[in-house]
Short mmCIF file of C-alpha atoms in Angstrom, two decimals:
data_model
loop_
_atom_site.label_atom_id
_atom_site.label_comp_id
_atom_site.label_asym_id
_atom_site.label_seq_id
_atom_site.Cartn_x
_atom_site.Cartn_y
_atom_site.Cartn_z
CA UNK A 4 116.53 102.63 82.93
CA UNK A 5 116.76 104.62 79.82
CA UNK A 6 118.93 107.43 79.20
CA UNK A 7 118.27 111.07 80.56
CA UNK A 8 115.59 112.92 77.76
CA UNK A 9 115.26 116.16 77.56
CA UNK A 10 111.84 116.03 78.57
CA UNK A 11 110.95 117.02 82.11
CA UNK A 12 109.02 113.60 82.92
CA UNK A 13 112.71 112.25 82.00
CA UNK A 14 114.17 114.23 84.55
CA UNK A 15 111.75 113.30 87.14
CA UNK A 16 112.19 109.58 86.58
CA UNK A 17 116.19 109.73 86.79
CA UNK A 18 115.96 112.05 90.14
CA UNK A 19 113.23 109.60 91.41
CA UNK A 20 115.75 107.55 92.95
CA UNK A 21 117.96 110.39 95.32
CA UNK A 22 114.65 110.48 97.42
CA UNK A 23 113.19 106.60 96.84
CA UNK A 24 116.23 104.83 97.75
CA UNK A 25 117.62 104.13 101.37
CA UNK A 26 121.32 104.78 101.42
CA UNK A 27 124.78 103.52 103.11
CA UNK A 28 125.55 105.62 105.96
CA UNK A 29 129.59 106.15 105.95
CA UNK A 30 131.08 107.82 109.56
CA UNK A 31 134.77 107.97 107.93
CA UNK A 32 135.80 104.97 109.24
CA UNK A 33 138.60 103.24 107.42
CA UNK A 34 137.01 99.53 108.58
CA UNK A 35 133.78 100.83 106.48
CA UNK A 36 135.59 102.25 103.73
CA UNK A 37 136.13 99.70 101.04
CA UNK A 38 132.68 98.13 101.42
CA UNK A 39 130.84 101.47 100.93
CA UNK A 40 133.14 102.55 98.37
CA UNK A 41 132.59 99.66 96.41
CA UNK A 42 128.69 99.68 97.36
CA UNK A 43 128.83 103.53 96.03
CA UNK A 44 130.70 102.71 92.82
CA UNK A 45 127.78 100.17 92.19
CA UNK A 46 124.95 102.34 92.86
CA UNK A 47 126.48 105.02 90.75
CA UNK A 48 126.96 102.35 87.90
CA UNK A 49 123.40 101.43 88.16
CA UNK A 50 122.13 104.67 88.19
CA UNK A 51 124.41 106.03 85.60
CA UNK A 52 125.90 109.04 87.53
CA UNK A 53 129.06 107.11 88.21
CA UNK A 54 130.90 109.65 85.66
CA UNK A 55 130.30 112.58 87.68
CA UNK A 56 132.30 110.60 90.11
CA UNK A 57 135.11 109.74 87.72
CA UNK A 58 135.25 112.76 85.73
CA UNK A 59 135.61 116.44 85.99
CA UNK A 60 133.01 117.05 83.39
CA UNK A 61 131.78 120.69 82.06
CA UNK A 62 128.44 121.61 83.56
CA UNK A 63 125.47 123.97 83.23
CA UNK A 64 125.01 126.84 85.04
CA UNK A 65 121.52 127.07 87.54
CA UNK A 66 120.11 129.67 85.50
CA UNK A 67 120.84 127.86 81.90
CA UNK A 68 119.01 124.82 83.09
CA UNK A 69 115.97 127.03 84.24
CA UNK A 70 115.72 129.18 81.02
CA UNK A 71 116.17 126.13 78.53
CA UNK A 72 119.21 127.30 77.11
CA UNK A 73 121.80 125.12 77.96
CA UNK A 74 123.28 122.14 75.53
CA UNK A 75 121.93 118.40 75.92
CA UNK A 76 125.32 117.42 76.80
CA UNK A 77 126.21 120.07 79.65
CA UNK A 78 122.62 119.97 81.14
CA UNK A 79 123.11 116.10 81.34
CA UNK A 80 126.57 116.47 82.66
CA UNK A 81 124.67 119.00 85.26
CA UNK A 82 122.28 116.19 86.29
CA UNK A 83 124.55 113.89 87.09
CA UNK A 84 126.42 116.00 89.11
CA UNK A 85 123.18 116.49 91.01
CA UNK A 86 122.22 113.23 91.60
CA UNK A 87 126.36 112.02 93.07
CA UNK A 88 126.59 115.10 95.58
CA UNK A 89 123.17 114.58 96.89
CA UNK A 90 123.72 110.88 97.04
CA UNK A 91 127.26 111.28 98.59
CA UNK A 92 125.79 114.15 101.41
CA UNK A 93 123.03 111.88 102.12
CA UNK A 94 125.15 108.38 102.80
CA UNK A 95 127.96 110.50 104.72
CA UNK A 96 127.99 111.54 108.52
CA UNK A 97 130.39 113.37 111.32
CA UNK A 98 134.13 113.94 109.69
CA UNK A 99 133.41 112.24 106.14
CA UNK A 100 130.30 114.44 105.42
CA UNK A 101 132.88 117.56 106.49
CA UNK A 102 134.83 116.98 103.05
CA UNK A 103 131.33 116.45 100.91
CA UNK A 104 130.21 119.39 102.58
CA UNK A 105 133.46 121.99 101.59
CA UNK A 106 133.60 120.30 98.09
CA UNK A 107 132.50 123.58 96.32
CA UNK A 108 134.43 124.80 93.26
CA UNK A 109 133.71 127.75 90.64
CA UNK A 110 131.62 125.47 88.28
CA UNK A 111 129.41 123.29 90.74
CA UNK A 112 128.85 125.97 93.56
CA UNK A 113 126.23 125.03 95.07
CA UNK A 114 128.41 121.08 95.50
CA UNK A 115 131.19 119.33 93.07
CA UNK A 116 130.42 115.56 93.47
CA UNK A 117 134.03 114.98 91.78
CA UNK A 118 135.58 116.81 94.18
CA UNK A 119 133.56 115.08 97.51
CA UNK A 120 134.92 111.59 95.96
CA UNK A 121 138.41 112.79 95.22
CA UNK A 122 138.89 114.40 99.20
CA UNK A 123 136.89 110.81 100.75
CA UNK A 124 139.37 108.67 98.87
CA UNK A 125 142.45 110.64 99.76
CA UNK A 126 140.96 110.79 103.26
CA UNK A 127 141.20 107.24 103.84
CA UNK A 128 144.88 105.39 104.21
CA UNK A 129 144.08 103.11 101.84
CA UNK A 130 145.87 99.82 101.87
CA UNK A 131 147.56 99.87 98.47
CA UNK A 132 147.87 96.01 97.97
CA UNK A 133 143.38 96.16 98.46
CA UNK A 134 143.36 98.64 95.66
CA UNK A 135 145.31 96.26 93.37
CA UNK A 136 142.99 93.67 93.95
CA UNK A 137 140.01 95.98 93.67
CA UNK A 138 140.85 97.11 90.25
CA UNK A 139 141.80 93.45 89.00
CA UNK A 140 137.78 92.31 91.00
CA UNK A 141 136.43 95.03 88.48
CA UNK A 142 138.28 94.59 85.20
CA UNK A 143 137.57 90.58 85.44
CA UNK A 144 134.33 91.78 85.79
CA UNK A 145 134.45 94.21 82.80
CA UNK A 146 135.91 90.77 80.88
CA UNK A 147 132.93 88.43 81.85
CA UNK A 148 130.26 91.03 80.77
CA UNK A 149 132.48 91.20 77.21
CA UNK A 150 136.44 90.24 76.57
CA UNK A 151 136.97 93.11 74.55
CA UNK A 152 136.09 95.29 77.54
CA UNK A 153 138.44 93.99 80.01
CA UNK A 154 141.56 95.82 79.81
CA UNK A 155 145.27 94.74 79.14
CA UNK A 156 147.86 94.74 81.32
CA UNK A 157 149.24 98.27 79.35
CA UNK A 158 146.04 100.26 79.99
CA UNK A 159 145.89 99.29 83.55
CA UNK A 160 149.51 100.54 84.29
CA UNK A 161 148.37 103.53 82.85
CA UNK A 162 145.31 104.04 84.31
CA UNK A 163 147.14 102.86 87.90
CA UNK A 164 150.11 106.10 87.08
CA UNK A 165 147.01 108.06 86.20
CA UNK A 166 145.09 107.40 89.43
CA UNK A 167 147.79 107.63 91.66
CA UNK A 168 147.57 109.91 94.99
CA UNK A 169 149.80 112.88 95.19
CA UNK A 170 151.83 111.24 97.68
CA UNK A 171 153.24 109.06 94.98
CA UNK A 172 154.75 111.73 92.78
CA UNK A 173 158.33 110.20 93.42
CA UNK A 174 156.94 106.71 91.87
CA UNK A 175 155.06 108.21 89.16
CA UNK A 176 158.54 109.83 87.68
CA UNK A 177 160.02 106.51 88.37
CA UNK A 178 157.67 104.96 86.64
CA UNK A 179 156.05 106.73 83.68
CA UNK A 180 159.42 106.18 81.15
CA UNK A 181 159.30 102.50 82.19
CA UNK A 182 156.30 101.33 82.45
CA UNK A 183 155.67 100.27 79.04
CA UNK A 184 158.55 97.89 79.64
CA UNK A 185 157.95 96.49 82.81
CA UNK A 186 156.14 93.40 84.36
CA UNK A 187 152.91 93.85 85.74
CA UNK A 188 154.17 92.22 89.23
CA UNK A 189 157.22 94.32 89.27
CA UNK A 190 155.34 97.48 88.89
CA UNK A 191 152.85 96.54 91.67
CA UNK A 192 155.28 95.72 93.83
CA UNK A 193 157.24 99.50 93.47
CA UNK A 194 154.09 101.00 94.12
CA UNK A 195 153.62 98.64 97.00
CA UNK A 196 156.73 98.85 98.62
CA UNK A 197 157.14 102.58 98.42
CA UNK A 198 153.42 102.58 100.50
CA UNK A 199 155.13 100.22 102.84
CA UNK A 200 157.85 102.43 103.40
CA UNK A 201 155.90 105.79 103.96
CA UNK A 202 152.93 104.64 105.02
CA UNK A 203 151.84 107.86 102.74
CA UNK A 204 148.78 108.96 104.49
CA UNK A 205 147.87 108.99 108.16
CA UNK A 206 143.73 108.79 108.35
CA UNK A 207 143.83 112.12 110.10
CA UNK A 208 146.00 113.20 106.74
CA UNK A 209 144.62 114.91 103.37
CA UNK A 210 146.95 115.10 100.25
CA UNK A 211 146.94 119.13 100.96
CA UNK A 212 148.74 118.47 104.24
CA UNK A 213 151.41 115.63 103.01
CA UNK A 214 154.49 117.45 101.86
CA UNK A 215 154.15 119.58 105.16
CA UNK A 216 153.89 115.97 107.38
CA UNK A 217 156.44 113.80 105.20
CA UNK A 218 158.73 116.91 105.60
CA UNK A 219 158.32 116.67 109.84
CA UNK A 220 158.48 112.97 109.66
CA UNK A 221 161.86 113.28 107.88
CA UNK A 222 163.60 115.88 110.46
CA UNK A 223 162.40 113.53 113.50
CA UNK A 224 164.19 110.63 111.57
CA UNK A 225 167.22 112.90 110.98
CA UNK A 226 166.90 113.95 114.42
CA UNK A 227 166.58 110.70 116.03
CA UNK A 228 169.56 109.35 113.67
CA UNK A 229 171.61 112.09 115.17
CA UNK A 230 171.17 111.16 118.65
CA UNK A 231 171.41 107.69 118.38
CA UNK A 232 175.42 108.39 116.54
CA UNK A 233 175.64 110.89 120.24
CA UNK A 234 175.09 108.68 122.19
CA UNK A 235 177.06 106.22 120.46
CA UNK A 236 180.42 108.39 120.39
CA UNK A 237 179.93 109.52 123.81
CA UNK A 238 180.00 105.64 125.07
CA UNK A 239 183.09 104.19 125.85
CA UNK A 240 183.89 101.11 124.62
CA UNK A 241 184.33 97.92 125.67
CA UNK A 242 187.73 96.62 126.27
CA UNK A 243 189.17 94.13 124.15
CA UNK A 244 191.27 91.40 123.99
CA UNK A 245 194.29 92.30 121.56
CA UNK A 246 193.39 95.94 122.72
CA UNK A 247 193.00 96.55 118.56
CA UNK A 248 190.35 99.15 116.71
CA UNK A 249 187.04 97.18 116.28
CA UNK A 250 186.80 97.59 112.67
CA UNK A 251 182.56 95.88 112.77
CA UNK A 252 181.62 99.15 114.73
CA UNK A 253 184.24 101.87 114.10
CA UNK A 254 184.90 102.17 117.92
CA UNK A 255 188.48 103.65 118.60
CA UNK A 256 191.27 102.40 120.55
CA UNK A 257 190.21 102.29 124.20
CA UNK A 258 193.83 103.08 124.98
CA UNK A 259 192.91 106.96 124.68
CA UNK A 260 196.34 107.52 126.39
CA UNK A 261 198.53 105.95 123.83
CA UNK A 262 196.28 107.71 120.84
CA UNK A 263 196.71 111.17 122.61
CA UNK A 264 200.16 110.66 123.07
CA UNK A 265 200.35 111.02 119.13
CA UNK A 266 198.09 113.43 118.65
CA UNK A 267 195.82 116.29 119.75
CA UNK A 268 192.11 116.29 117.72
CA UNK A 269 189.13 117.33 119.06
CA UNK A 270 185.70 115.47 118.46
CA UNK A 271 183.55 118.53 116.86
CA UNK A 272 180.83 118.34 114.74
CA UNK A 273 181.21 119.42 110.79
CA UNK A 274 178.96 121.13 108.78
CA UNK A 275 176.70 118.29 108.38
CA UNK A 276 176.13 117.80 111.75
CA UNK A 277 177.52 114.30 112.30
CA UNK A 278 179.99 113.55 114.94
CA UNK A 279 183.39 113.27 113.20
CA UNK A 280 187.49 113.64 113.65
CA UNK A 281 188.65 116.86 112.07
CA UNK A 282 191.86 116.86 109.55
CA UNK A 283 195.04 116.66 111.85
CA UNK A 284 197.86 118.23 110.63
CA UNK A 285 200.75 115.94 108.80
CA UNK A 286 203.09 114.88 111.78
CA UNK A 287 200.00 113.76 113.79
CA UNK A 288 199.23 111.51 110.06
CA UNK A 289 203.44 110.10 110.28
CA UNK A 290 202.81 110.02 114.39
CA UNK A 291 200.13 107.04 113.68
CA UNK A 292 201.26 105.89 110.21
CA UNK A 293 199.37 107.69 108.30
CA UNK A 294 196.83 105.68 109.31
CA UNK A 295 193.84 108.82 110.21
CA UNK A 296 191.82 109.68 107.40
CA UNK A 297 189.38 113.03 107.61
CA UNK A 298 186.52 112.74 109.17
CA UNK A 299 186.74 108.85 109.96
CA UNK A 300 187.35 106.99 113.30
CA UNK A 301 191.31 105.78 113.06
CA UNK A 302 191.92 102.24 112.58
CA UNK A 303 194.10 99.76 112.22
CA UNK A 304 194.53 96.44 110.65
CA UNK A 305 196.22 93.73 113.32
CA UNK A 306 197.76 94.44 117.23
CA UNK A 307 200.59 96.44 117.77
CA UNK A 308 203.00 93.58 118.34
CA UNK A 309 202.24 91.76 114.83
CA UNK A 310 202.93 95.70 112.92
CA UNK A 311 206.45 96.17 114.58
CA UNK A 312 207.21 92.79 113.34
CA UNK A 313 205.83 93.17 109.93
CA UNK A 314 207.51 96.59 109.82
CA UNK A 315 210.97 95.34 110.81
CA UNK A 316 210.80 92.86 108.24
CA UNK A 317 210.23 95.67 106.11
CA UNK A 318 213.05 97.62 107.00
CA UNK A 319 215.50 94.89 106.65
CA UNK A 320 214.41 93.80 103.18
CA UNK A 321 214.42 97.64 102.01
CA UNK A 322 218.07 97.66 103.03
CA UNK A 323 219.42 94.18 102.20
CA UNK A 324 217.92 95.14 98.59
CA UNK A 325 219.24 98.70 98.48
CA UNK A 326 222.82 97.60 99.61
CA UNK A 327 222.58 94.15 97.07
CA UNK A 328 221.84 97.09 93.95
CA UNK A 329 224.61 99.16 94.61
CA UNK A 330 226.80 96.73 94.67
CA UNK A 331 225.91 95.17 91.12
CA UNK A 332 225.21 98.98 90.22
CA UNK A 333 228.94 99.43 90.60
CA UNK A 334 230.19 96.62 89.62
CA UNK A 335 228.31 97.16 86.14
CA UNK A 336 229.29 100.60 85.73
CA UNK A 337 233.14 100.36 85.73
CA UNK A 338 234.35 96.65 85.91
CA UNK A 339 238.15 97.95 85.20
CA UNK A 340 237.81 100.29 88.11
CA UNK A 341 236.67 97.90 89.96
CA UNK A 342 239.09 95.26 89.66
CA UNK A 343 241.54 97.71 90.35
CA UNK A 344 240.12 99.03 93.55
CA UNK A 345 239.84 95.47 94.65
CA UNK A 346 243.21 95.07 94.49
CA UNK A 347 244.56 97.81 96.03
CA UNK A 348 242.09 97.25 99.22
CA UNK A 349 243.86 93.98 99.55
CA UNK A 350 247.34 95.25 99.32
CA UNK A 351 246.35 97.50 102.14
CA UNK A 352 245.03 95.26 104.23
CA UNK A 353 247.95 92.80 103.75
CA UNK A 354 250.48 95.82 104.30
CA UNK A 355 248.98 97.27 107.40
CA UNK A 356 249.30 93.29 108.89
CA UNK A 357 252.59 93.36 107.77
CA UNK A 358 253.52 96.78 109.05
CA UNK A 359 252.02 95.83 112.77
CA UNK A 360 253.21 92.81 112.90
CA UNK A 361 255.99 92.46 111.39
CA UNK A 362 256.39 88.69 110.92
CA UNK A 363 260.06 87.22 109.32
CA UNK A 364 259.12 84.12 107.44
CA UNK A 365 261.82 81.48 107.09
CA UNK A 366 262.47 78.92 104.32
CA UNK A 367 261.08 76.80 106.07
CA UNK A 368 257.78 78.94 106.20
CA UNK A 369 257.66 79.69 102.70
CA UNK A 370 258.21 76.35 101.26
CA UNK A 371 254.54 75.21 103.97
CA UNK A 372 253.18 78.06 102.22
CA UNK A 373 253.46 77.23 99.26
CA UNK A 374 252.39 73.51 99.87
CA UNK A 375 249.37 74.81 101.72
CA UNK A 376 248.96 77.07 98.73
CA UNK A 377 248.19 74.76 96.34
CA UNK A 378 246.19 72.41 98.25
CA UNK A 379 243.32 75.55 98.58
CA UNK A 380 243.66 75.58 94.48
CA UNK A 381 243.29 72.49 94.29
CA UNK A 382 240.39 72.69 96.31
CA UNK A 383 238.97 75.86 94.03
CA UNK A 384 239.11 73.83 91.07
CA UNK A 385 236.79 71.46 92.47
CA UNK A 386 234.15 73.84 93.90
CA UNK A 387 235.15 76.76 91.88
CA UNK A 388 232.90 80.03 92.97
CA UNK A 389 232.07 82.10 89.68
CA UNK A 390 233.35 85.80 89.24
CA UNK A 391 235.88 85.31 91.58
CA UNK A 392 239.03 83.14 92.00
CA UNK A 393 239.83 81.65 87.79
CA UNK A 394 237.83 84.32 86.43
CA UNK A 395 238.97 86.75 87.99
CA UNK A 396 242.48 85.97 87.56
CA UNK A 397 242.56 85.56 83.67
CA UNK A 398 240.77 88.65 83.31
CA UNK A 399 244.07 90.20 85.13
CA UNK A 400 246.29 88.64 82.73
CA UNK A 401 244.90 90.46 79.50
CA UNK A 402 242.14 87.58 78.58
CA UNK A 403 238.52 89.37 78.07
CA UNK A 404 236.24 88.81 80.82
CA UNK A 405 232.27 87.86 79.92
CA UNK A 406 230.26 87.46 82.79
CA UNK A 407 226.59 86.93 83.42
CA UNK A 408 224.99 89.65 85.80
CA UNK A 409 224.52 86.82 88.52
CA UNK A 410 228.41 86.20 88.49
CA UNK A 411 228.99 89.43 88.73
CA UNK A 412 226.93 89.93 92.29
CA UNK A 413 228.49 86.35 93.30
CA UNK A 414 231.84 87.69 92.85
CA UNK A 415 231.03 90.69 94.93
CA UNK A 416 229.32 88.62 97.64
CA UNK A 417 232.92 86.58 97.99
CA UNK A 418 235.26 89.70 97.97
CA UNK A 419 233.18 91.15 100.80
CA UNK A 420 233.68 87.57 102.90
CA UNK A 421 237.19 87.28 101.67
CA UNK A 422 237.57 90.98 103.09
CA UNK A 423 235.45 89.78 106.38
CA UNK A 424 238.35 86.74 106.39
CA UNK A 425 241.49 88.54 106.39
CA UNK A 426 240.04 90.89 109.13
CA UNK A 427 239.60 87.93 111.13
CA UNK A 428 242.71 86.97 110.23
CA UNK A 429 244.45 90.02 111.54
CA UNK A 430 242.78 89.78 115.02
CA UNK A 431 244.34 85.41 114.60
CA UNK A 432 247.72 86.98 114.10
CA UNK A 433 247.83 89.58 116.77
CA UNK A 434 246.53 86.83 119.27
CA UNK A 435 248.98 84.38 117.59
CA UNK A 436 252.34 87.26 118.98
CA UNK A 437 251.01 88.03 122.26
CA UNK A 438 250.74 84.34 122.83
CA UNK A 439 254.62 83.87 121.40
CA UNK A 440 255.69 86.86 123.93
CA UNK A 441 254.10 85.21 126.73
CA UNK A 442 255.31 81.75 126.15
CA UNK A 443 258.79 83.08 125.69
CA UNK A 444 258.51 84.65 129.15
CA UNK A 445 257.05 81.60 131.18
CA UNK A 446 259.63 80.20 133.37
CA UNK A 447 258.55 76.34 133.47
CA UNK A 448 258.98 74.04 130.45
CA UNK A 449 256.60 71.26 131.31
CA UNK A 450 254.34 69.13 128.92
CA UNK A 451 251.50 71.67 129.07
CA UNK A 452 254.16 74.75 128.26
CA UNK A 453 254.95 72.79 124.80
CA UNK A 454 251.42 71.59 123.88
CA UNK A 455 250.09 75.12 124.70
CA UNK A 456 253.35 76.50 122.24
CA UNK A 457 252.30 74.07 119.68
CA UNK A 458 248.83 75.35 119.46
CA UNK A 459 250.20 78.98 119.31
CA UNK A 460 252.37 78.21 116.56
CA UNK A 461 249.91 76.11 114.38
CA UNK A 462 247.60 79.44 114.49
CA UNK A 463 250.19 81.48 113.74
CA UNK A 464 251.15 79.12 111.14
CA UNK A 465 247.75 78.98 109.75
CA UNK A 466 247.64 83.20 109.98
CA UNK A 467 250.60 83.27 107.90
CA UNK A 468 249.71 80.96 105.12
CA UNK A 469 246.60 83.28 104.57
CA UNK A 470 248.74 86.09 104.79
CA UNK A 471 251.06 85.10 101.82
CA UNK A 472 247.69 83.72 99.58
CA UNK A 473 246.53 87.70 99.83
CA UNK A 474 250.04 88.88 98.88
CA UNK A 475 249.88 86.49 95.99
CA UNK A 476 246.70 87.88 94.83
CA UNK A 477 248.18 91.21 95.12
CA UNK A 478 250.90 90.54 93.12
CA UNK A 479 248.76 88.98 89.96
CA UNK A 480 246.88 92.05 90.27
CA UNK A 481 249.15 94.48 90.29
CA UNK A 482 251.24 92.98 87.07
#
């Protein structure tokens, strides 16, 4: 068919067809709706009114079509607008003839066919993933008829952002600084996804009345979210095994007795409206190890057994360490004064045995002593013990003294044993006299008496030797 003329025959013959042609009746049914959408699209291409379907095009009034005065282009636009409502009111019946029917704006009042095809289109829930293939059916088709009129991948992402619903505001934004840059099957599959998650439009829905819906479906999520975390908190859990915190579901302790023994916090809701622990103060945080954080379930990592083990390990290791760095503290900070003070515990401790006891050594005694003396030299020599014994000894006698830091905390190691020796040595000697007394005082002198007095004095003997190696120390330290 030619193009509209300005002469009236020309106008008959493109109106010919509104009243000539049977139509495609269209209840609102969304079964119906792609076939007589595409069916519509068709006719309107064939009878070349499909851009007052596409486009909101500026029309002639009535009265400037009557009196001859309006432009070729606006009474043609007027036309067409003519021929796509009527066509549109005549195919549709019951609720999609209701939006044809209240499609009247300003500059088409007597019936906008661009408006009619907008509301039937955002009437229907379309399946987004059928539109896709729809527009991809029609620009192949574009292609066969000529390549240069099938479209690149560039122009359709742009006329897809273009042709979106309202619904999809959130994806246009999202998409419009990207989509230059992005695949064609990544940006269907945003669009598609985002449809999958909203399901945007009910078919009982228009794009008017989605913000209002979308905003109720969001508050019964919300709603239903916050029960479901209710109902959770207000079930008591099940009892396990090591009687730990479940840390997979956040469930507390069921030993509520043992947690309340610590502390005192109600479960309240905050100012979000989710069930959660409110701050306790800092001795209910040191009651359970500073293990409660705000507005968190307290947990736990092990059973209670395995922490007090872990924790006395702990302890101990703090306070070998701590005692370990005094000691080489001191020792490093005054050597001299240390020597010194080393000394004089030693003569203390050998006076105070000699002052209780009061043991009268013979010649006899002194010369074993001395014998015995030498023999634990001797045995030094072999298996000396750095920082202590040789070293120790020539630094006494005016020879500089260079140690390493590890022969320094040796050394004090073996003074504190030496000093955990002659203690032992003093409870040997007391033993050693009350022994003497009583043997002294038994009245029978048979072989067990004298094996029982040679054990006595062979401690005492032993006790003494020790006694006289101390005083021998003393006196190299005190020269």
């Amino acid at each position: 068919m030619d193009d509209i003329s300005d002469t009236a025959s020309d106008d008959q013959k493109d109106t010919e067809y509104v009243s000539n042609s049977g139509t495609i009746k269209f209840k609102g049914n969304e079964d119906e709706w792609r076939t007589w959408k595409g069916k519509t699209i068709a006719t309107a291409m064939q009878h070349r009114f499909y851009q007052a379907l596409f486009m909101q095009e500026s029309l002639a009034t009535m009265e400037e079509v009557n009196a001859g005065t309006a432009s070729k282009s606006t009474r043609k636009a007027f036309l067409r607008n003519v021929q796509a409502y009527a066509h549109l009111a005549l195919c549709c019946e019951k609720t999609a003839y209701s939006y044809v029917e209240n499609a009247v704006t300003e500059r088409a009042p007597m019936g906008d066919a661009y408006e009619a095809w907008k509301k039937l289109c955002e009437s229907i829930n379309e399946n987004v993933e059928e539109w896709f293939l729809e527009l991809e059916y029609w620009n192949t088709r574009m292609g066969k008829i000529k390549q240069s009129y099938m479209r690149d991948d560039l122009q359709m992402k742009a006329h897809i952002i273009d042709q979106l619903p309202e619904a999809y505001e959130a994806v246009k934004v999202k998409l419009s600084g990207a989509y230059t840059t992005t695949p064609m099957e990544t940006f269907k599959r945003i669009i598609l996804d985002f449809w999958k998650r909203h399901n945007v439009l009910s078919p009982t829905e228009t794009s008017s009345q989605w913000k209002f819906a979308e905003e109720e479906r969001l508050m019964q999520d919300k709603y239903n979210t916050k029960e479901e975390e209710e109902a959770k908190m207000s079930e008591e859990p099940e009892p396990h095994k090591d009687k730990g915190f479940n840390e997979m579901t956040g469930n507390p302790d069921p030993r509520e007795d043992i947690l309340q023994e610590y502390h005192d916090v109600p479960i309240s809701k905050n100012r979000n409206g989710w069930n959660a622990m409110e701050k306790p103060s800092i001795q209910d945080r040191k009651g359970l190890g500073g293990l409660i954080k705000r507005n968190s379930v307290p947990t736990r990592v092990g059973n209670r057994k395995s922490f007090k083990w872990k924790q006395a390990i702990f302890d101990i290791m703090v306070n070998l360490g701590i005692a370990l760095g005094f000691i080489y503290w001191h020792a490093m900070k005054d050597l001299d004064k240390f020597r010194k003070l080393l000394g004089v515990h030693c003569m203390a401790v050998n006076n105070e045995i000699g002052q209780y006891i009061g043991v009268k050594t013979t010649e006899y005694e002194k010369e074993f002593i001395r014998d015995h003396e030498l023999e634990i030299w001797e045995e030094a020599k072999i298996f000396s013990i750095p920082g202590y014994h040789e070293e120790f000894h020539k630094g006494n006698e005016g020879q500089s003294v260079s140690k390493k830091q590890s022969s320094l905390l040796i050394g004090k190691i073996v003074f504190l044993v030496s000093k955990w020796i002659t203690d032992c040595m003093t409870a040997l000697r007391e033993l050693s006299t009350l022994l003497d007394t009583v043997k002294w005082k038994m009245k029978s002198s048979n072989r067990e008496d004298v094996k029982f007095g040679s054990q006595v004095g062979h401690v005492r003997q032993n006790a003494t030797c020790h006694t006289k190696r101390f005083e021998k120390e003393r006196a190299l330290i005190s020269s």
